Amino acid sequence: MEIDLSTITLRPFRSTDVDDFMSWAGDDQVTRSIRWETFTSREEALTFIKEVCITHPWRRSICIGDRSIGFVSIFPGSGDDRCRADIGYAVAAKYWGHGIGTKAVEIAVSQIFKDWPHLVRLQAYVDVENQSSRRVLERNKFQKEGLLRKYGFLKGKIRDLLVYSFLSADFPGQE
Ligand SMILES: CC(C)(COP(=O)(O)OP(=O)(O)OC[C@H]1O[C@@H](n2cnc3c(N)ncnc32)[C@H](O)[C@@H]1OP(=O)(O)O)[C@@H](O)C(=O)NCCC(=O)NCCS
C-alpha cells in the first residue's frame, strides 16, 4: 500500500466519524499502548466522540480523504503550568509503518505553537518498549530527556517511561 503523505490531514472530530473511529479505537492492537480502553460498542464510541473528543482542548482526527484513521491529542497544563502540554497519538494498525504517525505529529507540532502562543514545551511520555512511538518523536526532533522508572500504570502494569520534549525554541531560527 502506497500512501501519499501530503494527503494526511488533521481536523476536529465529528459525530459522523463514529464508524471509522470504531475501526481503530475498537482494536486492541491500537489501544494496547495508550490509556484508552478498547471501544466495544458504537453507542459508547458516539458518546465519547461527542462528550470527550469534540470538547477536548486540542484533539484532532488524523484523516486520509477526510476519513478518520487515528488521533493526535494535546492537553495543556493549567495555571502556571500552561507553558507546557502533553501529546498523545495513535494510528489504525493497518496503516502502521507508512510514515503517517510521524507526519501527523509533524503537523500537530507546527500547528499547536501557533494556536497556543503561550506554549513553550510540548512533552510526551512513552513506554520504553514502544519503539515505533519513540521513533515518531525522534523523527520529529523531540529530545529524549530521561527514563522515569516505574512511572506510570498502563494496561495493568507499572511501566518505565521515557520523557521527550520539543520546545518552541527548537524550531529552526528560534532561540
Ligand atoms: C506509534 C504509532 C502512532 C506509529 O504510527 P506509524 O504510522 O506506524 O508511524 P510511522 O510509520 O511514522 O513509523 C514510525 C517508526 O516506527 C516504525 N514502526 C512502524 N510500525 C512498526 C512496528 N509494527 N514495529 C516496529 N517499528 C515500527 C517505523 O519503521 C518508523 O521507524 P523508522 O523511522 O526507524 O523507520 C502507531 O504504532 C500506533 O498507533 N501505536 C499504538 C498507539 C501508540 O503506541 N501510541 C503512542 C503512545 S505514546
Coordinates of N, CA, C and O and ligand atoms in Angstrom, one line a residue:
M1 N 0.8 -1.2 0.0 CA 0.0 0.0 0.0 C 0.9 1.3 0.0 O 1.7 1.4 0.9
E2 N 0.8 2.1 -1.0 CA 1.5 3.3 -1.1 C 0.6 4.5 -0.5 O -0.6 4.6 -0.9
I3 N 1.2 5.2 0.4 CA 0.4 6.4 1.0 C 1.1 7.7 0.6 O 2.3 7.8 0.8
D4 N 0.3 8.6 0.0 CA 0.9 9.9 -0.3 C 0.7 10.7 1.0 O -0.5 11.1 1.3
L5 N 1.8 11.0 1.7 CA 1.7 11.7 3.0 C 1.2 13.1 2.9 O 0.7 13.6 3.9
S6 N 1.2 13.7 1.6 CA 0.6 15.0 1.5 C -0.9 15.0 1.6 O -1.6 16.0 1.8
T7 N -1.5 13.8 1.6 CA -3.0 13.7 1.8 C -3.4 13.5 3.2 O -4.6 13.4 3.5
I8 N -2.4 13.4 4.1 CA -2.8 13.3 5.6 C -3.1 14.6 6.1 O -2.4 15.6 6.0
T9 N -4.3 14.7 6.8 CA -4.7 16.0 7.4 C -5.2 15.7 8.8 O -5.5 14.6 9.2
L10 N -5.2 16.8 9.6 CA -5.7 16.7 11.0 C -6.9 17.7 11.0 O -6.8 18.8 10.5
R11 N -8.0 17.2 11.6 CA -9.2 18.1 11.8 C -9.9 17.7 13.0 O -9.7 16.6 13.5
P12 N -10.8 18.6 13.6 CA -11.6 18.2 14.8 C -12.5 17.0 14.4 O -12.9 16.8 13.3
F13 N -12.8 16.2 15.5 CA -13.7 15.1 15.3 C -15.1 15.6 15.1 O -15.5 16.7 15.5
R14 N -15.9 14.7 14.4 CA -17.3 14.9 14.2 C -18.1 13.7 14.6 O -17.5 12.6 14.5
S15 N -19.3 13.8 15.0 CA -20.2 12.6 15.3 C -20.2 11.6 14.2 O -20.2 10.4 14.4
T16 N -20.1 12.1 13.0 CA -20.2 11.2 11.8 C -18.9 10.4 11.6 O -18.9 9.5 10.7
D17 N -17.9 10.6 12.4 CA -16.7 9.8 12.4 C -16.9 8.4 13.0 O -16.0 7.6 13.0
V18 N -18.1 8.2 13.7 CA -18.2 7.1 14.6 C -17.8 5.7 14.0 O -17.1 5.0 14.7
D19 N -18.2 5.4 12.8 CA -17.9 4.1 12.3 C -16.4 4.0 12.0 O -15.8 2.9 12.3
D20 N -15.8 5.0 11.4 CA -14.4 5.0 11.1 C -13.6 4.9 12.5 O -12.6 4.2 12.6
F21 N -14.1 5.7 13.5 CA -13.5 5.7 14.8 C -13.5 4.3 15.4 O -12.4 3.8 15.9
M22 N -14.6 3.6 15.3 CA -14.7 2.2 15.8 C -13.7 1.3 15.2 O -13.2 0.3 15.8
S23 N -13.4 1.5 13.9 CA -12.5 0.6 13.2 C -11.1 0.6 13.8 O -10.4 -0.4 13.7
W24 N -10.7 1.7 14.4 CA -9.3 1.7 15.0 C -9.4 1.7 16.6 O -8.6 1.0 17.2
A25 N -10.4 2.5 17.1 CA -10.5 2.6 18.6 C -11.1 1.3 19.2 O -11.0 1.1 20.4
G26 N -11.6 0.5 18.3 CA -12.1 -0.8 18.7 C -11.1 -1.9 18.6 O -11.5 -3.1 18.6
D27 N -9.9 -1.6 18.3 CA -8.8 -2.6 18.0 C -7.8 -2.6 19.2 O -7.1 -1.6 19.5
D28 N -7.7 -3.8 19.8 CA -6.8 -3.9 21.0 C -5.3 -3.6 20.6 O -4.6 -3.1 21.5
Q29 N -4.9 -3.9 19.4 CA -3.6 -3.6 19.0 C -3.3 -2.1 19.1 O -2.1 -1.7 19.4
V30 N -4.3 -1.2 18.8 CA -4.1 0.2 18.8 C -4.1 0.7 20.3 O -3.3 1.6 20.7
T31 N -5.1 0.2 21.1 CA -5.3 0.7 22.4 C -4.3 0.1 23.5 O -4.2 0.6 24.6
R32 N -3.6 -0.9 23.1 CA -2.7 -1.6 24.0 C -1.6 -0.6 24.6 O -1.3 -0.8 25.8
S33 N -1.2 0.4 23.8 CA -0.1 1.3 24.3 C -0.6 2.6 24.8 O 0.2 3.5 25.0
I34 N -2.0 2.8 24.8 CA -2.5 4.1 25.3 C -3.5 3.8 26.4 O -3.8 2.7 26.7
R35 N -3.9 4.9 27.1 CA -4.7 4.7 28.3 C -6.2 4.4 28.0 O -6.9 4.0 28.9
W36 N -6.6 4.6 26.7 CA -8.0 4.3 26.4 C -8.2 2.8 26.5 O -7.4 2.0 26.2
E37 N -9.5 2.5 27.0 CA -9.9 1.1 26.9 C -10.4 0.9 25.4 O -10.8 1.8 24.7
T38 N -10.3 -0.3 25.0 CA -10.8 -0.6 23.6 C -12.3 -0.5 23.6 O -13.0 -0.9 24.4
F39 N -12.8 0.3 22.6 CA -14.2 0.5 22.4 C -14.9 -0.7 21.9 O -14.4 -1.4 21.0
T40 N -16.1 -1.1 22.6 CA -16.7 -2.3 22.2 C -18.1 -2.0 21.6 O -18.8 -2.9 21.1
S41 N -18.6 -0.8 21.7 CA -19.9 -0.5 21.1 C -19.9 0.8 20.4 O -19.2 1.8 20.8
R42 N -20.7 0.9 19.3 CA -20.9 2.1 18.6 C -21.5 3.3 19.4 O -21.1 4.4 19.3
E43 N -22.4 2.9 20.3 CA -23.0 3.9 21.2 C -22.0 4.5 22.1 O -22.0 5.8 22.3
E44 N -21.2 3.7 22.7 CA -20.1 4.2 23.6 C -19.2 5.1 22.9 O -18.8 6.1 23.4
A45 N -18.8 4.7 21.6 CA -17.9 5.5 20.8 C -18.5 6.8 20.5 O -17.9 7.9 20.6
L46 N -19.8 6.8 20.2 CA -20.5 8.1 19.8 C -20.6 9.0 21.0 O -20.3 10.2 20.8
T47 N -20.9 8.5 22.2 CA -20.9 9.3 23.4 C -19.5 9.9 23.6 O -19.3 11.1 23.9
F48 N -18.5 9.1 23.5 CA -17.1 9.5 23.7 C -16.7 10.6 22.7 O -16.1 11.7 23.1
I49 N -17.0 10.5 21.4 CA -16.7 11.5 20.4 C -17.4 12.8 20.8 O -16.8 13.9 20.8
K50 N -18.7 12.7 21.2 CA -19.4 14.0 21.5 C -19.0 14.6 22.8 O -18.8 15.8 22.9
E51 N -18.8 13.8 23.8 CA -18.5 14.4 25.1 C -17.0 14.6 25.5 O -16.7 15.4 26.3
V52 N -16.2 13.8 24.8 CA -14.7 13.9 25.1 C -13.9 14.5 23.9 O -13.2 15.5 24.1
C53 N -14.1 13.9 22.8 CA -13.2 14.3 21.6 C -13.6 15.8 21.2 O -12.7 16.6 21.0
I54 N -14.9 16.0 21.0 CA -15.3 17.3 20.4 C -15.0 18.4 21.5 O -14.7 19.6 21.1
T55 N -15.2 18.1 22.7 CA -15.0 19.2 23.8 C -13.5 19.3 24.2 O -13.2 20.2 25.0
H56 N -12.7 18.4 23.8 CA -11.3 18.4 24.2 C -10.5 19.7 23.8 O -10.8 20.2 22.7
P57 N -9.6 20.2 24.6 CA -8.9 21.4 24.2 C -8.2 21.4 22.8 O -8.2 22.3 22.1
W58 N -7.6 20.2 22.5 CA -7.0 20.1 21.2 C -6.8 18.6 20.9 O -5.8 18.0 21.1
R59 N -7.9 18.0 20.4 CA -7.9 16.6 19.9 C -8.3 16.6 18.4 O -9.3 17.2 18.1
R60 N -7.4 16.1 17.6 CA -7.7 16.1 16.2 C -7.8 14.6 15.6 O -7.0 13.8 16.1
S61 N -8.6 14.5 14.6 CA -8.7 13.2 13.9 C -7.6 13.2 12.8 O -7.5 14.2 12.1
I62 N -6.8 12.2 12.8 CA -5.9 12.0 11.6 C -6.7 11.4 10.5 O -7.4 10.4 10.7
C63 N -6.7 12.1 9.3 CA -7.6 11.7 8.2 C -6.8 11.4 7.0 O -5.8 12.0 6.7
I64 N -7.3 10.4 6.2 CA -7.0 10.3 4.8 C -8.3 10.4 4.1 O -9.3 9.8 4.4
G65 N -8.3 11.3 3.1 CA -9.6 11.6 2.3 C -10.7 11.9 3.3 O -11.8 11.5 3.1
D66 N -10.4 12.7 4.3 CA -11.3 13.2 5.3 C -11.9 12.0 6.2 O -12.8 12.3 7.0
R67 N -11.4 10.8 6.1 CA -11.9 9.7 6.9 C -10.9 9.4 8.1 O -9.7 9.4 7.9
S68 N -11.5 9.3 9.3 CA -10.7 9.1 10.5 C -9.9 7.8 10.5 O -10.5 6.7 10.4
I69 N -8.6 7.9 10.7 CA -7.7 6.7 10.8 C -6.8 6.8 12.1 O -5.9 6.1 12.2
G70 N -7.2 7.8 13.0 CA -6.4 7.9 14.2 C -6.6 9.2 14.9 O -7.5 9.9 14.5
F71 N -5.8 9.5 15.9 CA -5.9 10.8 16.6 C -4.6 11.3 17.0 O -3.6 10.6 17.2
V72 N -4.6 12.6 17.2 CA -3.5 13.3 18.0 C -4.2 14.2 19.0 O -5.1 14.9 18.7
S73 N -3.8 14.1 20.3 CA -4.3 14.9 21.3 C -3.2 15.7 22.0 O -2.1 15.2 22.2
I74 N -3.5 17.0 22.3 CA -2.5 17.8 23.0 C -3.3 18.4 24.2 O -4.3 19.1 24.0
F75 N -2.8 18.1 25.4 CA -3.6 18.5 26.6 C -2.7 19.5 27.4 O -1.6 19.2 27.7
P76 N -3.2 20.7 27.6 CA -2.4 21.8 28.3 C -2.3 21.6 29.8 O -3.3 21.1 30.4
G77 N -1.2 22.1 30.3 CA -1.1 22.2 31.8 C -2.1 23.4 32.2 O -2.5 24.2 31.3
S78 N -2.4 23.5 33.5 CA -3.2 24.6 33.9 C -2.5 25.6 34.8 O -1.4 25.3 35.3
G79 N -3.0 26.8 34.9 CA -2.4 27.8 35.7 C -1.0 28.1 35.3 O -0.8 28.3 34.1
D80 N -0.1 28.1 36.2 CA 1.3 28.4 35.9 C 1.9 27.4 34.9 O 3.0 27.6 34.3
D81 N 1.3 26.2 34.9 CA 1.9 25.1 34.0 C 1.4 25.2 32.6 O 1.6 24.2 31.8
R82 N 0.6 26.2 32.2 CA 0.1 26.3 30.9 C 1.2 26.5 29.8 O 1.0 26.5 28.6
C83 N 2.5 26.7 30.3 CA 3.6 26.8 29.4 C 3.9 25.4 28.8 O 4.7 25.3 27.8
R84 N 3.3 24.4 29.3 CA 3.6 23.0 28.8 C 2.4 22.3 28.5 O 1.3 22.6 29.0
A85 N 2.5 21.2 27.6 CA 1.3 20.4 27.2 C 1.8 19.0 26.9 O 3.0 18.8 26.5
D86 N 0.9 18.0 27.0 CA 1.3 16.6 26.8 C 0.7 16.2 25.4 O -0.5 16.5 25.2
I87 N 1.4 15.5 24.6 CA 0.9 15.0 23.3 C 0.8 13.5 23.4 O 1.6 12.8 24.0
G88 N -0.3 13.0 22.7 CA -0.5 11.6 22.6 C -1.1 11.3 21.2 O -1.7 12.2 20.6
Y89 N -1.0 10.1 20.7 CA -1.5 9.8 19.3 C -1.6 8.3 19.1 O -1.1 7.5 19.8
A90 N -2.4 8.0 18.1 CA -2.5 6.6 17.6 C -2.9 6.6 16.2 O -3.6 7.5 15.7
V91 N -2.6 5.5 15.5 CA -2.9 5.3 14.0 C -3.5 3.9 13.9 O -3.1 3.0 14.6
A92 N -4.5 3.8 13.0 CA -5.1 2.5 12.8 C -4.0 1.5 12.4 O -3.1 1.8 11.5
A93 N -4.1 0.3 12.9 CA -3.0 -0.7 12.7 C -2.7 -1.0 11.2 O -1.5 -1.2 10.9
K94 N -3.7 -1.0 10.4 CA -3.5 -1.4 9.0 C -2.6 -0.3 8.3 O -2.1 -0.6 7.2
Y95 N -2.5 0.9 8.9 CA -1.7 1.9 8.2 C -0.3 2.0 8.8 O 0.5 2.9 8.5
W96 N 0.1 1.2 9.8 CA 1.4 1.4 10.5 C 2.5 1.2 9.5 O 2.4 0.4 8.6
G97 N 3.6 1.9 9.8 CA 4.8 1.7 9.0 C 4.9 2.5 7.7 O 5.8 2.3 6.9
H98 N 3.9 3.4 7.5 CA 3.9 4.2 6.2 C 4.2 5.7 6.5 O 4.0 6.5 5.6
G99 N 4.7 6.0 7.7 CA 5.1 7.4 8.0 C 3.9 8.3 8.4 O 4.1 9.5 8.6
I100 N 2.7 7.7 8.6 CA 1.6 8.5 9.0 C 1.7 9.1 10.4 O 1.4 10.3 10.6
G101 N 2.1 8.3 11.3 CA 2.3 8.7 12.7 C 3.3 9.9 12.8 O 3.0 10.9 13.4
T102 N 4.4 9.7 12.1 CA 5.4 10.8 12.0 C 4.8 12.1 11.4 O 5.0 13.2 11.9
K103 N 4.1 11.9 10.3 CA 3.5 13.1 9.6 C 2.5 13.8 10.5 O 2.5 15.0 10.5
A104 N 1.7 13.0 11.1 CA 0.6 13.6 12.0 C 1.2 14.4 13.1 O 0.7 15.5 13.4
V105 N 2.3 13.9 13.7 CA 2.9 14.6 14.8 C 3.6 15.9 14.3 O 3.5 17.0 14.9
E106 N 4.2 15.8 13.1 CA 4.8 17.0 12.4 C 3.7 18.1 12.2 O 4.0 19.2 12.6
I107 N 2.6 17.7 11.7 CA 1.5 18.7 11.5 C 1.1 19.3 12.8 O 0.9 20.5 13.0
A108 N 0.9 18.4 13.8 CA 0.4 18.9 15.2 C 1.4 19.8 15.8 O 1.0 20.9 16.3
V109 N 2.7 19.5 15.7 CA 3.7 20.4 16.3 C 3.7 21.7 15.6 O 3.8 22.8 16.3
S110 N 3.7 21.7 14.3 CA 3.7 23.0 13.6 C 2.5 23.9 13.9 O 2.5 25.1 13.9
Q111 N 1.3 23.2 14.2 CA 0.1 24.0 14.4 C 0.0 24.5 15.9 O -0.5 25.6 16.1
I112 N 0.3 23.6 16.8 CA 0.0 23.9 18.2 C 0.7 25.2 18.7 O 0.1 25.9 19.5
F113 N 1.9 25.4 18.3 CA 2.6 26.6 18.8 C 2.0 27.9 18.2 O 2.2 29.0 18.7
K114 N 1.3 27.7 17.1 CA 0.6 28.9 16.5 C -0.8 29.1 17.3 O -1.2 30.2 17.6
D115 N -1.4 27.9 17.5 CA -2.7 28.0 18.2 C -2.6 28.5 19.6 O -3.5 29.2 20.1
W116 N -1.5 28.1 20.3 CA -1.3 28.4 21.7 C 0.0 29.2 21.8 O 1.1 28.6 22.1
P117 N 0.1 30.5 21.6 CA 1.3 31.2 21.6 C 2.1 31.2 22.9 O 3.3 31.5 22.9
H118 N 1.3 30.9 24.0 CA 2.0 30.9 25.3 C 2.7 29.6 25.5 O 3.5 29.4 26.5
L119 N 2.5 28.6 24.6 CA 3.1 27.3 24.8 C 4.6 27.3 24.6 O 5.1 27.8 23.5
V120 N 5.4 26.7 25.5 CA 6.9 26.7 25.4 C 7.4 25.3 25.2 O 8.4 25.1 24.6
R121 N 6.7 24.4 25.8 CA 7.2 23.0 25.9 C 6.0 22.0 25.6 O 5.0 22.0 26.2
L122 N 6.3 21.1 24.6 CA 5.4 20.0 24.3 C 6.1 18.7 24.7 O 7.3 18.5 24.3
Q123 N 5.5 17.9 25.5 CA 6.2 16.7 26.1 C 5.4 15.5 25.8 O 4.2 15.5 25.6
A124 N 6.1 14.4 25.8 CA 5.5 13.1 25.6 C 6.1 12.0 26.6 O 7.3 12.0 26.8
Y125 N 5.2 11.2 27.2 CA 5.7 10.1 28.0 C 5.5 8.8 27.2 O 4.3 8.6 26.7
V126 N 6.5 8.0 27.0 CA 6.4 6.8 26.1 C 6.9 5.6 26.8 O 8.0 5.7 27.4
D127 N 6.2 4.5 26.8 CA 6.7 3.3 27.3 C 8.0 2.9 26.6 O 8.2 3.0 25.4
V128 N 9.0 2.6 27.5 CA 10.3 2.4 27.0 C 10.3 1.3 25.9 O 11.2 1.3 25.0
E129 N 9.3 0.4 25.9 CA 9.3 -0.7 24.9 C 8.5 -0.3 23.6 O 8.5 -1.1 22.7
N130 N 8.0 0.9 23.6 CA 7.2 1.3 22.4 C 8.1 2.0 21.4 O 8.2 3.2 21.2
Q131 N 8.8 1.1 20.6 CA 9.8 1.6 19.7 C 9.2 2.5 18.6 O 9.8 3.5 18.2
S132 N 8.0 2.1 18.1 CA 7.5 2.9 16.9 C 7.1 4.3 17.4 O 7.4 5.3 16.7
S133 N 6.6 4.4 18.6 CA 6.2 5.7 19.2 C 7.5 6.6 19.5 O 7.6 7.8 19.2
R134 N 8.5 5.9 20.0 CA 9.8 6.6 20.2 C 10.4 7.2 18.9 O 10.8 8.3 18.9
R135 N 10.3 6.4 17.8 CA 10.8 6.8 16.5 C 10.0 8.0 16.0 O 10.5 8.9 15.4
V136 N 8.6 7.9 16.2 CA 7.8 9.1 15.8 C 8.3 10.4 16.4 O 8.5 11.4 15.7
L137 N 8.6 10.3 17.7 CA 9.1 11.5 18.4 C 10.5 11.9 17.9 O 10.8 13.1 17.6
E138 N 11.4 10.9 17.8 CA 12.8 11.2 17.4 C 12.8 11.8 16.0 O 13.6 12.7 15.7
R139 N 12.0 11.3 15.1 CA 12.0 11.8 13.7 C 11.4 13.2 13.7 O 11.7 14.0 12.8
N140 N 10.7 13.6 14.7 CA 10.2 15.0 14.8 C 11.0 15.9 15.7 O 10.6 16.9 16.1
K141 N 12.2 15.4 16.0 CA 13.2 16.2 16.7 C 12.9 16.5 18.1 O 13.3 17.5 18.7
F142 N 12.0 15.6 18.7 CA 11.8 15.7 20.2 C 13.1 15.2 20.8 O 13.8 14.2 20.3
Q143 N 13.5 15.8 21.9 CA 14.7 15.4 22.7 C 14.3 14.4 23.8 O 13.4 14.6 24.5
K144 N 15.1 13.3 23.8 CA 14.9 12.3 24.9 C 15.5 12.9 26.1 O 16.7 13.2 26.1
E145 N 14.8 13.1 27.2 CA 15.3 13.8 28.4 C 15.7 12.8 29.5 O 16.6 13.1 30.3
G146 N 15.0 11.6 29.5 CA 15.4 10.7 30.6 C 14.4 9.6 30.7 O 13.3 9.6 30.1
L147 N 14.8 8.7 31.6 CA 14.0 7.5 31.9 C 13.4 7.6 33.2 O 14.1 7.9 34.2
L148 N 12.0 7.5 33.3 CA 11.3 7.6 34.5 C 11.0 6.2 35.0 O 10.1 5.5 34.4
R149 N 11.6 5.7 36.0 CA 11.5 4.3 36.3 C 10.2 4.1 37.1 O 9.8 4.8 37.9
K150 N 9.5 3.0 36.6 CA 8.2 2.6 37.3 C 7.3 3.8 37.5 O 6.7 4.1 38.5
Y151 N 7.1 4.6 36.4 CA 6.4 5.9 36.5 C 4.9 5.9 36.3 O 4.2 6.6 36.9
G152 N 4.5 5.0 35.4 CA 3.1 5.1 35.0 C 2.4 3.7 34.9 O 3.0 2.8 34.5
F153 N 1.1 3.7 35.2 CA 0.4 2.5 35.2 C -0.3 2.4 33.8 O -1.0 3.3 33.4
L154 N -0.1 1.3 33.1 CA -0.7 1.2 31.7 C -1.1 -0.3 31.5 O -0.2 -1.2 31.6
K155 N -2.4 -0.4 31.3 CA -2.9 -1.8 31.0 C -2.4 -2.8 32.0 O -1.8 -3.8 31.6
G156 N -2.6 -2.5 33.3 CA -2.4 -3.5 34.3 C -0.9 -3.6 34.8 O -0.6 -4.5 35.6
K157 N 0.0 -2.8 34.2 CA 1.4 -3.0 34.6 C 2.0 -1.6 34.9 O 1.7 -0.6 34.1
I158 N 2.9 -1.5 35.9 CA 3.6 -0.2 36.1 C 4.8 -0.2 35.1 O 5.6 -1.2 35.1
R159 N 4.9 0.8 34.4 CA 5.9 0.9 33.3 C 7.0 1.8 33.6 O 6.9 2.9 34.2
D160 N 8.2 1.5 33.0 CA 9.3 2.5 32.8 C 8.9 3.4 31.6 O 8.7 2.9 30.5
L161 N 8.9 4.7 31.8 CA 8.5 5.6 30.7 C 9.7 6.5 30.4 O 10.5 6.9 31.3
L162 N 9.8 6.8 29.1 CA 10.8 7.8 28.6 C 10.0 9.1 28.5 O 8.9 9.2 28.1
V163 N 10.7 10.2 28.9 CA 10.1 11.5 28.6 C 10.9 12.3 27.5 O 12.1 12.3 27.5
Y164 N 10.1 12.8 26.6 CA 10.6 13.5 25.4 C 10.0 14.9 25.4 O 8.9 15.1 25.9
S165 N 10.8 15.9 24.9 CA 10.2 17.2 24.8 C 10.6 17.9 23.5 O 11.7 17.6 22.9
F166 N 9.7 18.8 23.0 CA 10.0 19.7 21.9 C 9.7 21.1 22.4 O 8.6 21.3 22.9
L167 N 10.6 22.0 22.3 CA 10.4 23.4 22.8 C 10.1 24.3 21.6 O 10.5 24.1 20.5
S168 N 9.4 25.4 21.9 CA 9.1 26.4 20.9 C 10.5 26.9 20.3 O 10.6 27.2 19.1
A169 N 11.5 26.9 21.2 CA 12.8 27.4 20.8 C 13.5 26.4 19.9 O 14.6 26.7 19.3
D170 N 13.0 25.2 19.7 CA 13.6 24.1 18.9 C 13.3 24.3 17.4 O 13.9 23.6 16.5
F171 N 12.3 25.2 17.0 CA 12.1 25.5 15.6 C 13.4 26.1 15.0 O 13.9 27.0 15.7
P172 N 13.8 25.8 13.8 CA 14.9 26.4 13.2 C 14.8 27.9 13.2 O 13.7 28.4 13.0
G173 N 15.8 28.6 13.6 CA 15.8 30.1 13.6 C 15.3 30.7 14.9 O 15.3 31.9 15.1
Q174 N 14.8 29.8 15.8 CA 14.4 30.4 17.1 C 15.5 30.2 18.2 O 16.4 29.4 18.0
E175 N 15.3 30.9 19.3 CA 16.3 30.7 20.4 C 15.5 30.6 21.7 O 14.4 31.1 21.8
Ligands
LIG1 C1 3.1 4.7 17.4 C2 2.3 4.8 16.1 C3 1.3 6.0 16.2 C4 3.2 4.9 15.0 O1 2.5 5.1 13.8 P1 3.0 4.8 12.3 O2 2.1 5.4 11.4 O3 3.3 3.3 12.2 O4 4.4 5.6 12.4 P2 5.5 5.7 11.2 O5 5.0 4.9 10.0 O6 5.7 7.2 11.1 O7 6.7 5.0 11.8 C5 7.5 5.5 12.9 C6 8.6 4.5 13.1 O8 8.0 3.3 13.7 C7 8.5 2.2 13.0 N1 7.4 1.2 13.0 C8 6.2 1.3 12.5 N2 5.5 0.2 12.7 C9 6.3 -0.6 13.5 C10 6.1 -1.9 14.1 N3 5.0 -2.6 14.0 N4 7.2 -2.4 14.8 C11 8.3 -1.7 14.9 N5 8.5 -0.5 14.3 C12 7.5 0.0 13.6 C13 8.7 2.7 11.6 O9 9.6 1.9 10.9 C14 9.4 4.0 11.9 O10 10.7 3.9 12.3 P3 11.9 4.4 11.4 O11 11.9 5.9 11.4 O12 13.1 3.8 12.1 O13 11.7 3.7 10.1 C15 1.4 3.5 15.9 O14 2.3 2.4 16.0 C16 0.3 3.3 16.9 O15 -0.8 3.8 16.8 N6 0.6 2.6 18.0 C17 -0.4 2.3 19.1 C18 -0.7 3.6 19.9 C19 0.6 4.1 20.5 O16 1.5 3.4 20.8 N7 0.6 5.5 20.6 C20 1.7 6.2 21.2 C21 1.6 6.2 22.7 S1 2.9 7.1 23.4

